Amino acid sequence: MSETREQILEEIKIQGDLVRKLKMAKESKEKIDEEVARLLALKAKLGDEPATPQKFTLKTPKGTRDYSPQQMMLRQDVLDKIIAVFKKHGGEAIDTPVFELKEVLTGKYGEDSKLIYDLKDQGGEILSLRYDLTVPLARYLAMSKISTLKRYHIAKVYRRDNPSITRGRYREFYQCDFDIAGNFDPMLPDAECVKIVSEVLDTLDIGEYVIKINHRQLLDGMFEACGVPADKFRTICSSVDKLDKSPWSEVRKEMIEEKGLDAIAADQIGEYVQLSGGNELVETLLGDEKLKAVSSAVKGLEGMQLLLKYCNAMGLSQKISFDLSLARGLDYYTGVIYECVLKTEPKIIQNGADNAEEQGTVGSVAGGGRYDNLVGMFDAKGKQVPCVGVSIGVERIFSVLEAKNAAAGIKMRTNEVEVYVASAHKGLHEKRLSILNSLWMQGIKAEHSYKLNPKLLAQLQHCEENQIPLAIVFGDSELTKGIVKLREVNTRKEEDIPLSALADEIKKRLRG
Amino acid sequence: MSETREQILEEIKIQGDLVRKLKMAKESKEKIDEEVARLLALKAKLGDEPATPQKFTLKTPKGTRDYSPQQMMLRQDVLDKIIAVFKKHGGEAIDTPVFELKEVLTGKYGEDSKLIYDLKDQGGEILSLRYDLTVPLARYLAMSKISTLKRYHIAKVYRRDNPSITRGRYREFYQCDFDIAGNFDPMLPDAECVKIVSEVLDTLDIGEYVIKINHRQLLDGMFEACGVPADKFRTICSSVDKLDKSPWSEVRKEMIEEKGLDAIAADQIGEYVQLSGGNELVETLLGDEKLKAVSSAVKGLEGMQLLLKYCNAMGLSQKISFDLSLARGLDYYTGVIYECVLKTEPKIIQNGADNAEEQGTVGSVAGGGRYDNLVGMFDAKGKQVPCVGVSIGVERIFSVLEAKNAAAGIKMRTNEVEVYVASAHKGLHEKRLSILNSLWMQGIKAEHSYKLNPKLLAQLQHCEENQIPLAIVFGDSELTKGIVKLREVNTRKEEDIPLSALADEIKKRLRG
């Protein structure tokens, strides 16, 4: 049995007194040194550092949090379901380092580059934490000279966003991406990505949703048709991107006042971006005089037509909406773009940074698009690998499901223990160990109290509190008969079972 | 259909020529501006940046690597098996941020602190990447005021080690930890950790192993008994820790020449650290005159006695060895320490940093111990939460299994596709989509070519190369009869199946 901390502290006090006494008595240096060494040995037992109360506020870094067992259980359940969908579509997993050479990320995120976390220069390479999983994928494809891949990647990414401004957002959060890389025929992989988003949302059962789709070439063509100068395409596009949060009147004002767009051009854009629909809208726009004159608009519309046809073949017609207001923030998209939003935006309470409770709405739960030029930026000869992909907004999905569980009063179990091994009286801990051993060897999830002589009532209460379905209860009287009591925790019904048949009986009860 | 890059480049060339012609002809500024805008619009289509070949060497940061689908498949398989063992013992998952306030890590790793990755000060908190999962656990327990927890945590940790010196080691690598926190009776949780290591090694089937155990109090008592001054306990302990790699003669030399230890003391240590065995060795040492006189030695030995008894009750006696040379590098251990080594050290080829192939031996595949004072270092009142845990060396295990697979010529599948939907001639891609849709809806993992009109032979070859068990083949002649051919890829046997019965037939074949 090891000494308690209190015992050691007491010994240190006594030894300290002894050393002081010797010093006051001017004893020989040798004698004093010997006793000082003993004192140091005692202090060493307390651990490698003096256990002084720590001086700084105990917290996780701003915008980050720990995940408790309860949260992890839900997260793992969600991720398992998403991975099952990805695998159903032939997805392969890859992983990349959490940091990249800073140069890899440079110039990929436009204005958002200021949100990248850099590592300190400790002599060596200059590194940054990954900002998303798309740029690392492009780097991986170029570096490994891979031209065809269907991959998924689930990992955390890092953005020095201001979590108090951007509600419910974190600086460290999971991304969950599926991408198809390769030279294929138009819209076949693009349509499958829509299908994947739809299957993920269906399997998670978090409510009605719509997958909005649009095309970057159509957006560019529309801007051109409305008289937007080419050098303003991207900045006007990012104004359009705000339409999911702001009314048209505000976006129009921004276009004209901040971005110097002609009011007539803005009003023409305003008419287009209010349109949404299905194939009939594509037909209408293909007949639109202004758009007809711009080749990229026609190409974008033809792409949409093909995409809608393929989506219909996969039973998606009720779940998608061709929406001209969808723009997506990222610069690197070159073709189709997607965004999936929940139809009934549940109000959810999120634990924001610094534990402030904030009200937030859910909004987008998935998004993505085609980016045909990103891999080429990493290839020495500029060789392109066309890519299309989607990212599932798992953090938002976690929040919705947590709120749902909380509202329904559901308390998820945090472990999977099937059997608790309880002893009825003293001195049975070694017998508990040997029974546990036989259960573990049979693949049964089992635990016991780590106390020598726990109270029976406390053991049974532990089972009820932790929703453990079965308990084994035994004392000497059972052991002499070679049996134990097998107790159903819910009903509190007990039955005598021979020790030799115990594992089989438990498996029968648990797995039918 | 979207324009190809080549088409756009061609258009840019033509438009550029036009602009030059207008300028040479001194056309009106308005007219020139209009054509320049068109030119810019065309250039914008190429993507957000000019796709110039990148200038830096394309690589992952030093000491890190990507994981390919092949590697991920093996890793996920290994981790799933380990998680199953952790869950069998009631383990709950937690997760913590990849970085911590620098202060959290300060003073926890002794000399190794220089290996910690710091983040750049970008205005705000000073942060460091986690160095292990133990200190974050201790911080989590103290911060959340949790005094009892059985948790596992599988995540990557970061050490600025020199991978070219320390062979086969990486700067980013997985740790895989199981820890039991709480005030319990002596050695009951400690013994269960040994059991967990044993179950993990058994389930992974990577060869014979032995779990060495020792006790920090016994080591300290032994040093005291041999006349080591108390202030040298830790430095001498780290010399002993080198005995797994260096012979005693070298370690002795280091103790005497570098650390200034008395030769007589070193020789006495030398006698003890050559001892290993089981309960009989504990008995012998309990009778040892020198050790008997030192209370911490006696306490350590009594702890070992108890641990061995509990291990025996769990059927571990053949798998453990009480070994006085086991020291473990980390300072924070206060009680039992473990290390598991493979008996037959396989020579493995590892892909070291910078893709240099290096020969390495495996060594330790798990380790851990008791650390009762770490949580208290984070608590404002110094409140302790005693902990004991083990860390599975998954990176080494991955290496061993990869080498094993390579030697046996095993090529693991990188996806789980069950059925490939192939078309026999042109114009069937929409029909493929609708068949795929019906399979996906039934939970069947299926894919097809993303080409409109793939060659039948190419499709069947894809199945064989990728070990896809089943293929569906159809043309118009099958469709008019309402059937498809279901092909076993291995045997190349085909059978006509009505489309209406297809999903059921596939499930029957795949899942019996």
JSON list of C-alpha atoms in Angstrom, two decimals, chain A residues 1-3 5 37 41 46-49 53-54 56 58-62 64 66-69 72 87-90 92-99 103 107 116-120 122 125 127 139-140 143 150 156 158 160 172 174 180 184-186 188 192 195 199 217 230 234 299 309-310 313-314 331 373 377-378 380 384 414-417 429-430 434 437 440-441 444-447 450-452, chain B residues 1-3 5 37 41 46-49 53-54 56 58-62 64-69 72 87-90 92-99 103 107 116-120 122 125 127 139-140 143 150 156 158 160 172 174 180 184-186 188 192 195 199 217 230 299 309-310 313-314 331 373 377-378 380 384 414-417 429-430 434 437 440-441 444-447 450-452:
[
{"chain": "A", "resi": 1, "resn": "MET", "atom": "CA", "xyz": [0.00, 0.00, 0.00]},
{"chain": "A", "resi": 2, "resn": "SER", "atom": "CA", "xyz": [1.40, 3.34, -0.97]},
{"chain": "A", "resi": 3, "resn": "GLU", "atom": "CA", "xyz": [1.73, 6.23, 1.43]},
{"chain": "A", "resi": 5, "resn": "ARG", "atom": "CA", "xyz": [0.17, 12.46, 0.34]},
{"chain": "A", "resi": 37, "resn": "ALA", "atom": "CA", "xyz": [19.31, 14.26, 1.34]},
{"chain": "A", "resi": 41, "resn": "ALA", "atom": "CA", "xyz": [14.04, 12.20, -1.08]},
{"chain": "A", "resi": 46, "resn": "LEU", "atom": "CA", "xyz": [5.46, 14.10, -3.87]},
{"chain": "A", "resi": 47, "resn": "GLY", "atom": "CA", "xyz": [6.07, 14.07, -7.58]},
{"chain": "A", "resi": 48, "resn": "ASP", "atom": "CA", "xyz": [8.38, 15.78, -9.98]},
{"chain": "A", "resi": 49, "resn": "GLU", "atom": "CA", "xyz": [7.26, 19.30, -9.12]},
{"chain": "A", "resi": 53, "resn": "PRO", "atom": "CA", "xyz": [-1.77, 25.44, -6.85]},
{"chain": "A", "resi": 54, "resn": "GLN", "atom": "CA", "xyz": [-1.48, 26.51, -10.48]},
{"chain": "A", "resi": 56, "resn": "PHE", "atom": "CA", "xyz": [-3.22, 30.60, -14.50]},
{"chain": "A", "resi": 58, "resn": "LEU", "atom": "CA", "xyz": [-7.62, 26.61, -16.13]},
{"chain": "A", "resi": 59, "resn": "LYS", "atom": "CA", "xyz": [-9.23, 26.58, -19.56]},
{"chain": "A", "resi": 60, "resn": "THR", "atom": "CA", "xyz": [-9.00, 25.29, -23.08]},
{"chain": "A", "resi": 61, "resn": "PRO", "atom": "CA", "xyz": [-7.71, 27.76, -25.68]},
{"chain": "A", "resi": 62, "resn": "LYS", "atom": "CA", "xyz": [-10.19, 30.35, -26.96]},
{"chain": "A", "resi": 64, "resn": "THR", "atom": "CA", "xyz": [-11.90, 25.28, -28.48]},
{"chain": "A", "resi": 66, "resn": "ASP", "atom": "CA", "xyz": [-13.17, 19.35, -24.66]},
{"chain": "A", "resi": 67, "resn": "TYR", "atom": "CA", "xyz": [-15.61, 16.69, -25.78]},
{"chain": "A", "resi": 68, "resn": "SER", "atom": "CA", "xyz": [-17.12, 14.79, -22.85]},
{"chain": "A", "resi": 69, "resn": "PRO", "atom": "CA", "xyz": [-17.96, 11.07, -23.08]},
{"chain": "A", "resi": 72, "resn": "MET", "atom": "CA", "xyz": [-18.25, 11.75, -27.97]},
{"chain": "A", "resi": 87, "resn": "LYS", "atom": "CA", "xyz": [-18.34, 3.61, -48.05]},
{"chain": "A", "resi": 88, "resn": "LYS", "atom": "CA", "xyz": [-21.58, 2.76, -49.83]},
{"chain": "A", "resi": 89, "resn": "HIS", "atom": "CA", "xyz": [-20.31, 5.01, -52.61]},
{"chain": "A", "resi": 90, "resn": "GLY", "atom": "CA", "xyz": [-16.87, 3.43, -52.74]},
{"chain": "A", "resi": 92, "resn": "GLU", "atom": "CA", "xyz": [-11.58, 5.42, -49.40]},
{"chain": "A", "resi": 93, "resn": "ALA", "atom": "CA", "xyz": [-10.15, 7.10, -46.32]},
{"chain": "A", "resi": 94, "resn": "ILE", "atom": "CA", "xyz": [-6.97, 9.15, -46.32]},
{"chain": "A", "resi": 95, "resn": "ASP", "atom": "CA", "xyz": [-5.32, 11.28, -43.66]},
{"chain": "A", "resi": 96, "resn": "THR", "atom": "CA", "xyz": [-2.86, 14.15, -43.90]},
{"chain": "A", "resi": 97, "resn": "PRO", "atom": "CA", "xyz": [-0.79, 15.97, -41.26]},
{"chain": "A", "resi": 98, "resn": "VAL", "atom": "CA", "xyz": [-2.54, 18.56, -39.09]},
{"chain": "A", "resi": 99, "resn": "PHE", "atom": "CA", "xyz": [-0.03, 21.14, -40.31]},
{"chain": "A", "resi": 103, "resn": "GLU", "atom": "CA", "xyz": [3.44, 27.92, -48.66]},
{"chain": "A", "resi": 107, "resn": "GLY", "atom": "CA", "xyz": [-2.96, 32.21, -51.73]},
{"chain": "A", "resi": 116, "resn": "ILE", "atom": "CA", "xyz": [-4.80, 30.73, -40.60]},
{"chain": "A", "resi": 117, "resn": "TYR", "atom": "CA", "xyz": [-2.94, 29.55, -37.47]},
{"chain": "A", "resi": 118, "resn": "ASP", "atom": "CA", "xyz": [0.82, 29.71, -37.93]},
{"chain": "A", "resi": 119, "resn": "LEU", "atom": "CA", "xyz": [3.32, 27.71, -35.92]},
{"chain": "A", "resi": 120, "resn": "LYS", "atom": "CA", "xyz": [6.20, 29.44, -34.23]},
{"chain": "A", "resi": 122, "resn": "GLN", "atom": "CA", "xyz": [11.51, 27.08, -33.92]},
{"chain": "A", "resi": 125, "resn": "GLU", "atom": "CA", "xyz": [10.27, 24.77, -41.78]},
{"chain": "A", "resi": 127, "resn": "LEU", "atom": "CA", "xyz": [4.29, 25.65, -40.82]},
{"chain": "A", "resi": 139, "resn": "ARG", "atom": "CA", "xyz": [-1.52, 18.84, -52.31]},
{"chain": "A", "resi": 140, "resn": "TYR", "atom": "CA", "xyz": [-1.71, 15.07, -51.68]},
{"chain": "A", "resi": 143, "resn": "MET", "atom": "CA", "xyz": [2.50, 15.15, -54.60]},
{"chain": "A", "resi": 150, "resn": "LYS", "atom": "CA", "xyz": [-12.81, 8.78, -54.38]},
{"chain": "A", "resi": 156, "resn": "LYS", "atom": "CA", "xyz": [-10.38, 18.74, -37.38]},
{"chain": "A", "resi": 158, "resn": "TYR", "atom": "CA", "xyz": [-8.37, 25.34, -37.56]},
{"chain": "A", "resi": 160, "resn": "ARG", "atom": "CA", "xyz": [-8.69, 31.94, -35.99]},
{"chain": "A", "resi": 172, "resn": "GLU", "atom": "CA", "xyz": [-11.16, 23.96, -33.90]},
{"chain": "A", "resi": 174, "resn": "TYR", "atom": "CA", "xyz": [-14.47, 18.72, -37.49]},
{"chain": "A", "resi": 180, "resn": "ILE", "atom": "CA", "xyz": [-14.18, 12.60, -56.36]},
{"chain": "A", "resi": 184, "resn": "PHE", "atom": "CA", "xyz": [-14.70, 11.91, -66.01]},
{"chain": "A", "resi": 185, "resn": "ASP", "atom": "CA", "xyz": [-17.69, 12.74, -68.17]},
{"chain": "A", "resi": 186, "resn": "PRO", "atom": "CA", "xyz": [-19.57, 15.90, -67.19]},
{"chain": "A", "resi": 188, "resn": "LEU", "atom": "CA", "xyz": [-21.70, 12.14, -63.39]},
{"chain": "A", "resi": 192, "resn": "GLU", "atom": "CA", "xyz": [-23.33, 11.50, -57.11]},
{"chain": "A", "resi": 195, "resn": "LYS", "atom": "CA", "xyz": [-26.93, 11.90, -53.85]},
{"chain": "A", "resi": 199, "resn": "GLU", "atom": "CA", "xyz": [-28.35, 9.97, -48.14]},
{"chain": "A", "resi": 217, "resn": "GLN", "atom": "CA", "xyz": [-20.08, 29.55, -64.98]},
{"chain": "A", "resi": 230, "resn": "ALA", "atom": "CA", "xyz": [-14.87, 41.24, -65.25]},
{"chain": "A", "resi": 234, "resn": "ARG", "atom": "CA", "xyz": [-15.51, 37.81, -57.65]},
{"chain": "A", "resi": 299, "resn": "LYS", "atom": "CA", "xyz": [-22.58, 26.45, -70.72]},
{"chain": "A", "resi": 309, "resn": "LYS", "atom": "CA", "xyz": [-31.42, 14.91, -65.33]},
{"chain": "A", "resi": 310, "resn": "TYR", "atom": "CA", "xyz": [-28.95, 12.71, -63.44]},
{"chain": "A", "resi": 313, "resn": "ALA", "atom": "CA", "xyz": [-32.52, 9.37, -62.30]},
{"chain": "A", "resi": 314, "resn": "MET", "atom": "CA", "xyz": [-31.35, 8.93, -58.70]},
{"chain": "A", "resi": 331, "resn": "ASP", "atom": "CA", "xyz": [-12.85, 31.31, -54.69]},
{"chain": "A", "resi": 373, "resn": "ASN", "atom": "CA", "xyz": [-7.83, 24.09, -61.07]},
{"chain": "A", "resi": 377, "resn": "MET", "atom": "CA", "xyz": [-1.52, 24.84, -58.57]},
{"chain": "A", "resi": 378, "resn": "PHE", "atom": "CA", "xyz": [0.65, 22.23, -56.83]},
{"chain": "A", "resi": 380, "resn": "ALA", "atom": "CA", "xyz": [5.28, 21.50, -61.23]},
{"chain": "A", "resi": 384, "resn": "GLN", "atom": "CA", "xyz": [-4.76, 19.46, -63.57]},
{"chain": "A", "resi": 414, "resn": "THR", "atom": "CA", "xyz": [-21.45, 6.92, -22.24]},
{"chain": "A", "resi": 415, "resn": "ASN", "atom": "CA", "xyz": [-20.09, 3.39, -22.16]},
{"chain": "A", "resi": 416, "resn": "GLU", "atom": "CA", "xyz": [-21.26, -0.01, -23.36]},
{"chain": "A", "resi": 417, "resn": "VAL", "atom": "CA", "xyz": [-20.85, -2.12, -20.21]},
{"chain": "A", "resi": 429, "resn": "HIS", "atom": "CA", "xyz": [-12.41, -9.33, -4.91]},
{"chain": "A", "resi": 430, "resn": "GLU", "atom": "CA", "xyz": [-10.14, -12.02, -6.34]},
{"chain": "A", "resi": 434, "resn": "SER", "atom": "CA", "xyz": [-11.58, -14.42, -12.11]},
{"chain": "A", "resi": 437, "resn": "ASN", "atom": "CA", "xyz": [-11.65, -12.64, -16.70]},
{"chain": "A", "resi": 440, "resn": "TRP", "atom": "CA", "xyz": [-13.83, -10.71, -20.99]},
{"chain": "A", "resi": 441, "resn": "MET", "atom": "CA", "xyz": [-12.38, -13.80, -22.65]},
{"chain": "A", "resi": 444, "resn": "ILE", "atom": "CA", "xyz": [-18.53, -9.69, -22.87]},
{"chain": "A", "resi": 445, "resn": "LYS", "atom": "CA", "xyz": [-18.23, -6.07, -21.75]},
{"chain": "A", "resi": 446, "resn": "ALA", "atom": "CA", "xyz": [-17.96, -6.19, -17.99]},
{"chain": "A", "resi": 447, "resn": "GLU", "atom": "CA", "xyz": [-16.73, -4.19, -15.03]},
{"chain": "A", "resi": 450, "resn": "TYR", "atom": "CA", "xyz": [-12.30, -1.11, -7.82]},
{"chain": "A", "resi": 451, "resn": "LYS", "atom": "CA", "xyz": [-12.92, -1.34, -4.07]},
{"chain": "A", "resi": 452, "resn": "LEU", "atom": "CA", "xyz": [-12.00, -4.39, -2.06]},
{"chain": "B", "resi": 1, "resn": "MET", "atom": "CA", "xyz": [-20.56, 20.70, -70.77]},
{"chain": "B", "resi": 2, "resn": "SER", "atom": "CA", "xyz": [-17.90, 22.93, -69.29]},
{"chain": "B", "resi": 3, "resn": "GLU", "atom": "CA", "xyz": [-15.11, 24.37, -71.36]},
{"chain": "B", "resi": 5, "resn": "ARG", "atom": "CA", "xyz": [-8.77, 24.61, -69.94]},
{"chain": "B", "resi": 37, "resn": "ALA", "atom": "CA", "xyz": [-12.82, 43.43, -69.50]},
{"chain": "B", "resi": 41, "resn": "ALA", "atom": "CA", "xyz": [-13.26, 37.61, -67.59]},
{"chain": "B", "resi": 46, "resn": "LEU", "atom": "CA", "xyz": [-8.99, 29.76, -65.27]},
{"chain": "B", "resi": 47, "resn": "GLY", "atom": "CA", "xyz": [-9.39, 29.93, -61.52]},
{"chain": "B", "resi": 48, "resn": "ASP", "atom": "CA", "xyz": [-8.60, 32.39, -58.80]},
{"chain": "B", "resi": 49, "resn": "GLU", "atom": "CA", "xyz": [-4.86, 32.38, -59.40]},
{"chain": "B", "resi": 53, "resn": "PRO", "atom": "CA", "xyz": [3.90, 25.86, -61.53]},
{"chain": "B", "resi": 54, "resn": "GLN", "atom": "CA", "xyz": [4.53, 26.07, -57.78]},
{"chain": "B", "resi": 56, "resn": "PHE", "atom": "CA", "xyz": [8.63, 25.21, -53.50]},
{"chain": "B", "resi": 58, "resn": "LEU", "atom": "CA", "xyz": [6.05, 19.66, -52.68]},
{"chain": "B", "resi": 59, "resn": "LYS", "atom": "CA", "xyz": [6.24, 17.73, -49.41]},
{"chain": "B", "resi": 60, "resn": "THR", "atom": "CA", "xyz": [4.66, 17.18, -46.05]},
{"chain": "B", "resi": 61, "resn": "PRO", "atom": "CA", "xyz": [6.41, 18.86, -43.11]},
{"chain": "B", "resi": 62, "resn": "LYS", "atom": "CA", "xyz": [9.52, 17.13, -41.76]},
{"chain": "B", "resi": 64, "resn": "THR", "atom": "CA", "xyz": [5.11, 13.83, -40.95]},
{"chain": "B", "resi": 65, "resn": "ARG", "atom": "CA", "xyz": [3.44, 11.89, -43.73]},
{"chain": "B", "resi": 66, "resn": "ASP", "atom": "CA", "xyz": [0.16, 11.32, -45.48]},
{"chain": "B", "resi": 67, "resn": "TYR", "atom": "CA", "xyz": [-1.72, 8.10, -44.87]},
{"chain": "B", "resi": 68, "resn": "SER", "atom": "CA", "xyz": [-2.82, 6.42, -48.09]},
{"chain": "B", "resi": 69, "resn": "PRO", "atom": "CA", "xyz": [-6.13, 4.51, -48.34]},
{"chain": "B", "resi": 72, "resn": "MET", "atom": "CA", "xyz": [-5.78, 3.91, -43.44]},
{"chain": "B", "resi": 87, "resn": "LYS", "atom": "CA", "xyz": [-15.08, -0.77, -24.45]},
{"chain": "B", "resi": 88, "resn": "LYS", "atom": "CA", "xyz": [-15.05, -4.29, -23.02]},
{"chain": "B", "resi": 89, "resn": "HIS", "atom": "CA", "xyz": [-13.52, -2.72, -19.94]},
{"chain": "B", "resi": 90, "resn": "GLY", "atom": "CA", "xyz": [-16.07, 0.08, -19.71]},
{"chain": "B", "resi": 92, "resn": "GLU", "atom": "CA", "xyz": [-15.53, 6.04, -22.36]},
{"chain": "B", "resi": 93, "resn": "ALA", "atom": "CA", "xyz": [-14.12, 8.23, -25.12]},
{"chain": "B", "resi": 94, "resn": "ILE", "atom": "CA", "xyz": [-13.13, 11.86, -24.64]},
{"chain": "B", "resi": 95, "resn": "ASP", "atom": "CA", "xyz": [-11.40, 14.33, -26.90]},
{"chain": "B", "resi": 96, "resn": "THR", "atom": "CA", "xyz": [-9.44, 17.49, -26.15]},
{"chain": "B", "resi": 97, "resn": "PRO", "atom": "CA", "xyz": [-8.13, 20.28, -28.41]},
{"chain": "B", "resi": 98, "resn": "VAL", "atom": "CA", "xyz": [-4.96, 19.61, -30.41]},
{"chain": "B", "resi": 99, "resn": "PHE", "atom": "CA", "xyz": [-3.36, 22.61, -28.71]},
{"chain": "B", "resi": 103, "resn": "GLU", "atom": "CA", "xyz": [1.36, 26.99, -19.43]},
{"chain": "B", "resi": 107, "resn": "GLY", "atom": "CA", "xyz": [7.13, 21.83, -16.44]},
{"chain": "B", "resi": 116, "resn": "ILE", "atom": "CA", "xyz": [7.15, 20.87, -27.76]},
{"chain": "B", "resi": 117, "resn": "TYR", "atom": "CA", "xyz": [5.73, 22.63, -30.85]},
{"chain": "B", "resi": 118, "resn": "ASP", "atom": "CA", "xyz": [4.69, 26.20, -30.05]},
{"chain": "B", "resi": 119, "resn": "LEU", "atom": "CA", "xyz": [2.20, 28.21, -32.07]},
{"chain": "B", "resi": 120, "resn": "LYS", "atom": "CA", "xyz": [3.11, 31.64, -33.32]},
{"chain": "B", "resi": 122, "resn": "GLN", "atom": "CA", "xyz": [-0.69, 36.02, -33.46]},
{"chain": "B", "resi": 125, "resn": "GLU", "atom": "CA", "xyz": [-3.15, 33.28, -26.04]},
{"chain": "B", "resi": 127, "resn": "LEU", "atom": "CA", "xyz": [-0.43, 27.98, -27.36]},
{"chain": "B", "resi": 139, "resn": "ARG", "atom": "CA", "xyz": [-6.05, 19.22, -17.20]},
{"chain": "B", "resi": 140, "resn": "TYR", "atom": "CA", "xyz": [-9.52, 17.98, -18.24]},
{"chain": "B", "resi": 143, "resn": "MET", "atom": "CA", "xyz": [-10.95, 21.69, -15.01]},
{"chain": "B", "resi": 150, "resn": "LYS", "atom": "CA", "xyz": [-12.36, 5.31, -17.17]},
{"chain": "B", "resi": 156, "resn": "LYS", "atom": "CA", "xyz": [-2.29, 12.42, -32.73]},
{"chain": "B", "resi": 158, "resn": "TYR", "atom": "CA", "xyz": [3.36, 16.23, -31.66]},
{"chain": "B", "resi": 160, "resn": "ARG", "atom": "CA", "xyz": [9.85, 18.03, -32.51]},
{"chain": "B", "resi": 172, "resn": "GLU", "atom": "CA", "xyz": [3.20, 13.58, -35.67]},
{"chain": "B", "resi": 174, "resn": "TYR", "atom": "CA", "xyz": [-1.06, 8.50, -32.95]},
{"chain": "B", "resi": 180, "resn": "ILE", "atom": "CA", "xyz": [-8.46, 4.90, -14.90]},
{"chain": "B", "resi": 184, "resn": "PHE", "atom": "CA", "xyz": [-9.71, 3.15, -5.46]},
{"chain": "B", "resi": 185, "resn": "ASP", "atom": "CA", "xyz": [-8.17, 0.30, -3.50]},
{"chain": "B", "resi": 186, "resn": "PRO", "atom": "CA", "xyz": [-4.52, -0.44, -4.27]},
{"chain": "B", "resi": 188, "resn": "LEU", "atom": "CA", "xyz": [-7.15, -3.16, -8.61]},
{"chain": "B", "resi": 192, "resn": "GLU", "atom": "CA", "xyz": [-6.78, -4.20, -15.04]},
{"chain": "B", "resi": 195, "resn": "LYS", "atom": "CA", "xyz": [-5.05, -7.13, -18.52]},
{"chain": "B", "resi": 199, "resn": "GLU", "atom": "CA", "xyz": [-6.01, -8.42, -24.49]},
{"chain": "B", "resi": 217, "resn": "GLN", "atom": "CA", "xyz": [8.75, 3.37, -5.05]},
{"chain": "B", "resi": 230, "resn": "ALA", "atom": "CA", "xyz": [18.25, 11.74, -3.12]},
{"chain": "B", "resi": 299, "resn": "LYS", "atom": "CA", "xyz": [6.13, -0.54, 0.08]},
{"chain": "B", "resi": 309, "resn": "LYS", "atom": "CA", "xyz": [-1.72, -11.75, -7.19]},
{"chain": "B", "resi": 310, "resn": "TYR", "atom": "CA", "xyz": [-4.42, -9.86, -9.10]},
{"chain": "B", "resi": 313, "resn": "ALA", "atom": "CA", "xyz": [-6.42, -14.10, -10.88]},
{"chain": "B", "resi": 314, "resn": "MET", "atom": "CA", "xyz": [-6.91, -12.74, -14.40]},
{"chain": "B", "resi": 331, "resn": "ASP", "atom": "CA", "xyz": [9.02, 11.89, -14.43]},
{"chain": "B", "resi": 373, "resn": "ASN", "atom": "CA", "xyz": [0.16, 13.78, -8.47]},
{"chain": "B", "resi": 377, "resn": "MET", "atom": "CA", "xyz": [-0.85, 20.27, -10.34]},
{"chain": "B", "resi": 378, "resn": "PHE", "atom": "CA", "xyz": [-3.84, 21.77, -12.17]},
{"chain": "B", "resi": 380, "resn": "ALA", "atom": "CA", "xyz": [-6.30, 25.47, -7.48]},
{"chain": "B", "resi": 384, "resn": "GLN", "atom": "CA", "xyz": [-5.37, 15.07, -6.23]},
{"chain": "B", "resi": 414, "resn": "THR", "atom": "CA", "xyz": [-8.95, 0.07, -49.90]},
{"chain": "B", "resi": 415, "resn": "ASN", "atom": "CA", "xyz": [-12.71, 0.33, -50.28]},
{"chain": "B", "resi": 416, "resn": "GLU", "atom": "CA", "xyz": [-15.67, -1.92, -49.55]},
{"chain": "B", "resi": 417, "resn": "VAL", "atom": "CA", "xyz": [-17.54, -1.82, -52.86]},
{"chain": "B", "resi": 429, "resn": "HIS", "atom": "CA", "xyz": [-25.68, 5.71, -68.15]},
{"chain": "B", "resi": 430, "resn": "GLU", "atom": "CA", "xyz": [-29.05, 6.93, -66.88]},
{"chain": "B", "resi": 434, "resn": "SER", "atom": "CA", "xyz": [-31.36, 4.25, -61.53]},
{"chain": "B", "resi": 437, "resn": "ASN", "atom": "CA", "xyz": [-30.03, 4.21, -56.77]},
{"chain": "B", "resi": 440, "resn": "TRP", "atom": "CA", "xyz": [-27.87, 2.24, -52.49]},
{"chain": "B", "resi": 441, "resn": "MET", "atom": "CA", "xyz": [-31.39, 2.53, -51.07]},
{"chain": "B", "resi": 444, "resn": "ILE", "atom": "CA", "xyz": [-25.64, -2.13, -50.88]},
{"chain": "B", "resi": 445, "resn": "LYS", "atom": "CA", "xyz": [-22.19, -0.65, -51.56]},
{"chain": "B", "resi": 446, "resn": "ALA", "atom": "CA", "xyz": [-22.08, -0.02, -55.28]},
{"chain": "B", "resi": 447, "resn": "GLU", "atom": "CA", "xyz": [-20.32, 2.06, -57.90]},
{"chain": "B", "resi": 450, "resn": "TYR", "atom": "CA", "xyz": [-18.16, 7.93, -64.36]},
{"chain": "B", "resi": 451, "resn": "LYS", "atom": "CA", "xyz": [-17.88, 7.69, -68.13]},
{"chain": "B", "resi": 452, "resn": "LEU", "atom": "CA", "xyz": [-20.89, 7.87, -70.41]}
]
